[in-house]
PDB file of C-alpha atoms in Angstrom:
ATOM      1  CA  UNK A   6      86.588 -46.037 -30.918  1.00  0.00           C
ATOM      2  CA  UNK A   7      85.492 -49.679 -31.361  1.00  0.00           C
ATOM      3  CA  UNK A   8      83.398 -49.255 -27.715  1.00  0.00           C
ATOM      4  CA  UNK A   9      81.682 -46.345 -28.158  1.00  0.00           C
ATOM      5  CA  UNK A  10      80.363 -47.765 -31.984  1.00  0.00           C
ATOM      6  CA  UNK A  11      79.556 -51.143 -30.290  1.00  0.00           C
ATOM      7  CA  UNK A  12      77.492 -49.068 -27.312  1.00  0.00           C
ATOM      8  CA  UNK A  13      75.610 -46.706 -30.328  1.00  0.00           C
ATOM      9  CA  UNK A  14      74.510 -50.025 -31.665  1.00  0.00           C
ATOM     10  CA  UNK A  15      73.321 -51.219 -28.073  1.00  0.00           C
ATOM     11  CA  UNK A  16      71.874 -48.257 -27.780  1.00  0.00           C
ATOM     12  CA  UNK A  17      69.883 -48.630 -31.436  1.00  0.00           C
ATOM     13  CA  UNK A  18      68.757 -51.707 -30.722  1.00  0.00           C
ATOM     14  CA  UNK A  19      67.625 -50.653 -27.000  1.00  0.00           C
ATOM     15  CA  UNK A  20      65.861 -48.022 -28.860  1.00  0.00           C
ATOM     16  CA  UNK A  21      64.170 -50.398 -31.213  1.00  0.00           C
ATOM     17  CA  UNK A  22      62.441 -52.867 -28.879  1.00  0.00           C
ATOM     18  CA  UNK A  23      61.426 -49.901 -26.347  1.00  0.00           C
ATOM     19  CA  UNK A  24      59.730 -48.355 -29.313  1.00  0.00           C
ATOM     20  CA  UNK A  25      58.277 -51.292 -30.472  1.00  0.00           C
ATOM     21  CA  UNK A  26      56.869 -51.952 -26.931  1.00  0.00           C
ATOM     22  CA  UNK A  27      55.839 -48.723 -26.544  1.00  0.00           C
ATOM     23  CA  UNK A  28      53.818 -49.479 -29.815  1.00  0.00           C
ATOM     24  CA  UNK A  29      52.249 -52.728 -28.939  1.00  0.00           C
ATOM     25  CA  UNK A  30      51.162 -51.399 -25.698  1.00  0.00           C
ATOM     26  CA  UNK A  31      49.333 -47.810 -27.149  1.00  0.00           C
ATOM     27  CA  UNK A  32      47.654 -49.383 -29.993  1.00  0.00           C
ATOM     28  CA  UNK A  33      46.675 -52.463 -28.168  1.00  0.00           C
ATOM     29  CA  UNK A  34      42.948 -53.428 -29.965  1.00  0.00           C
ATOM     30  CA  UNK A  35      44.097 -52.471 -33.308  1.00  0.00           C
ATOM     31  CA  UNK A  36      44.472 -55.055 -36.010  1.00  0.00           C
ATOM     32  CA  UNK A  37      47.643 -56.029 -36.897  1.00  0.00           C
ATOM     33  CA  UNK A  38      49.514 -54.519 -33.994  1.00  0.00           C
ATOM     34  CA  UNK A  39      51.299 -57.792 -32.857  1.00  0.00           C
ATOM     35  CA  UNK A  40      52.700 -58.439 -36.724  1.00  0.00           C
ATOM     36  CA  UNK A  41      53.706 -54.438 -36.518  1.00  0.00           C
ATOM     37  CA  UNK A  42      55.636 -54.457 -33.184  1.00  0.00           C
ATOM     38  CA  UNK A  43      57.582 -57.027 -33.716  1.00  0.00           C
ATOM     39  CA  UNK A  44      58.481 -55.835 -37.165  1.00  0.00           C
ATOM     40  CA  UNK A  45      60.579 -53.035 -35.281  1.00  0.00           C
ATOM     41  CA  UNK A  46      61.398 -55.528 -31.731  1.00  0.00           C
ATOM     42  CA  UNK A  47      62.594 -58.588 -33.620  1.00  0.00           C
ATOM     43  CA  UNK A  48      65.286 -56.309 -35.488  1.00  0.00           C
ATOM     44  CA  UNK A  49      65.956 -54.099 -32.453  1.00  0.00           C
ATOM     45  CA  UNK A  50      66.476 -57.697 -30.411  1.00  0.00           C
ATOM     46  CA  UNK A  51      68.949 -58.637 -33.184  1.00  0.00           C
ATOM     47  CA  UNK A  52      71.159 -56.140 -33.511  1.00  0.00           C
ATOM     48  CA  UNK A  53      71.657 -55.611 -29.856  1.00  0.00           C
ATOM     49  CA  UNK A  54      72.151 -59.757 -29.616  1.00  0.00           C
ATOM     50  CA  UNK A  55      74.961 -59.069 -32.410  1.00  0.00           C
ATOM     51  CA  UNK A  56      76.553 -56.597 -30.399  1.00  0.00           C
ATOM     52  CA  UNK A  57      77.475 -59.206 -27.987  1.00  0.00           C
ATOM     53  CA  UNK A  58      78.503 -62.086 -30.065  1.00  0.00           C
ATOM     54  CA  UNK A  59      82.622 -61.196 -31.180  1.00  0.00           C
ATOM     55  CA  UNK A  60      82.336 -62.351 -34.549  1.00  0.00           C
ATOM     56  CA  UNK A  61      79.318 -60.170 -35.257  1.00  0.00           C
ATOM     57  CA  UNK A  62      80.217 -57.281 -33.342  1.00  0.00           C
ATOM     58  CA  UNK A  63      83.723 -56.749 -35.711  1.00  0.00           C
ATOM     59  CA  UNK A  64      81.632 -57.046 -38.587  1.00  0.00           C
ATOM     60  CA  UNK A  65      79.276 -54.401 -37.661  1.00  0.00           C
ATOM     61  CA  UNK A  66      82.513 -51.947 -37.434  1.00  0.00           C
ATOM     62  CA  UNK A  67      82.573 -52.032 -41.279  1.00  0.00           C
ATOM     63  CA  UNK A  68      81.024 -48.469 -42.975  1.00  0.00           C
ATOM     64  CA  UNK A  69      78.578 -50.005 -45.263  1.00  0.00           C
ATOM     65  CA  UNK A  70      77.591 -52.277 -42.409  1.00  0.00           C
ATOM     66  CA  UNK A  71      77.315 -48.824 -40.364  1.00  0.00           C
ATOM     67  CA  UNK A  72      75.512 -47.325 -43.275  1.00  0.00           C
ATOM     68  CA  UNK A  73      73.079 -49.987 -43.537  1.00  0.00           C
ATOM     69  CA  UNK A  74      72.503 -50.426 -39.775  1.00  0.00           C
ATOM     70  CA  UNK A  75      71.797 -46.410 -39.743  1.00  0.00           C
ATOM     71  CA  UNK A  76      69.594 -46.862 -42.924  1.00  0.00           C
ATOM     72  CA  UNK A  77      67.564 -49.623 -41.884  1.00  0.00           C
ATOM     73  CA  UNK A  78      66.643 -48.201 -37.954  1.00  0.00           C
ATOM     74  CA  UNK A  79      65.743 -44.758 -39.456  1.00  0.00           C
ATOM     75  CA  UNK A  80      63.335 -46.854 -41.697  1.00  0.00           C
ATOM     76  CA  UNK A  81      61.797 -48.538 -38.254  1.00  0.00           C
ATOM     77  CA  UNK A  82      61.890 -45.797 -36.361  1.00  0.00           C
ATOM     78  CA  UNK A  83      59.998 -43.768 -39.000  1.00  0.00           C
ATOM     79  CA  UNK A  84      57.491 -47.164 -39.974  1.00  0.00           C
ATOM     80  CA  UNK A  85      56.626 -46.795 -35.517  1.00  0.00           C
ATOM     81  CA  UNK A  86      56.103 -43.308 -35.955  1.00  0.00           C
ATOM     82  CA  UNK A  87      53.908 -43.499 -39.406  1.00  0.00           C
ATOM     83  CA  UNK A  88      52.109 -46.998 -38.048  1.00  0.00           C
TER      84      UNK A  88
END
């Protein structure tokens, strides 16, 4: 159970810096696209560092951690899409 949580969040995080990338490079010559990018890369990069550091990784087996984690990516994911 614990590898197939730890690979969802390296998946997540995957997710977030590809579509953060994906956003910096399609609005490249708007304003404010560096700041926006790395609003969804920086936690994407984070969370998939976390997964490989063993202290962090058994605290991200916790629900509300789980909860949160789930919570806060949906928000990213949907800020990329909306941005």
């Amino acid at each position: 159970m614990k590898s197939n949580l730890i690979n969802n969040y390296r998946m997540g995080g995957y997710l977030l810096v590809a579509i953060g990338l994906i956003n910096l490079r399609y609005q490249t010559g708007q304003s404010g696209v560096v700041s926006h990018s790395l609003t969804i890369i920086i936690p994407g990069a984070i969370l998939l560092a976390a997964t490989w550091i063993p202290a962090l990784a058994k605290k991200l087996e916790s629900r509300a951690v789980q909860a949160i984690t789930i919570t806060l990516g949906l928000i990213l994911i949907a800020y990329a899409v909306i941005n």
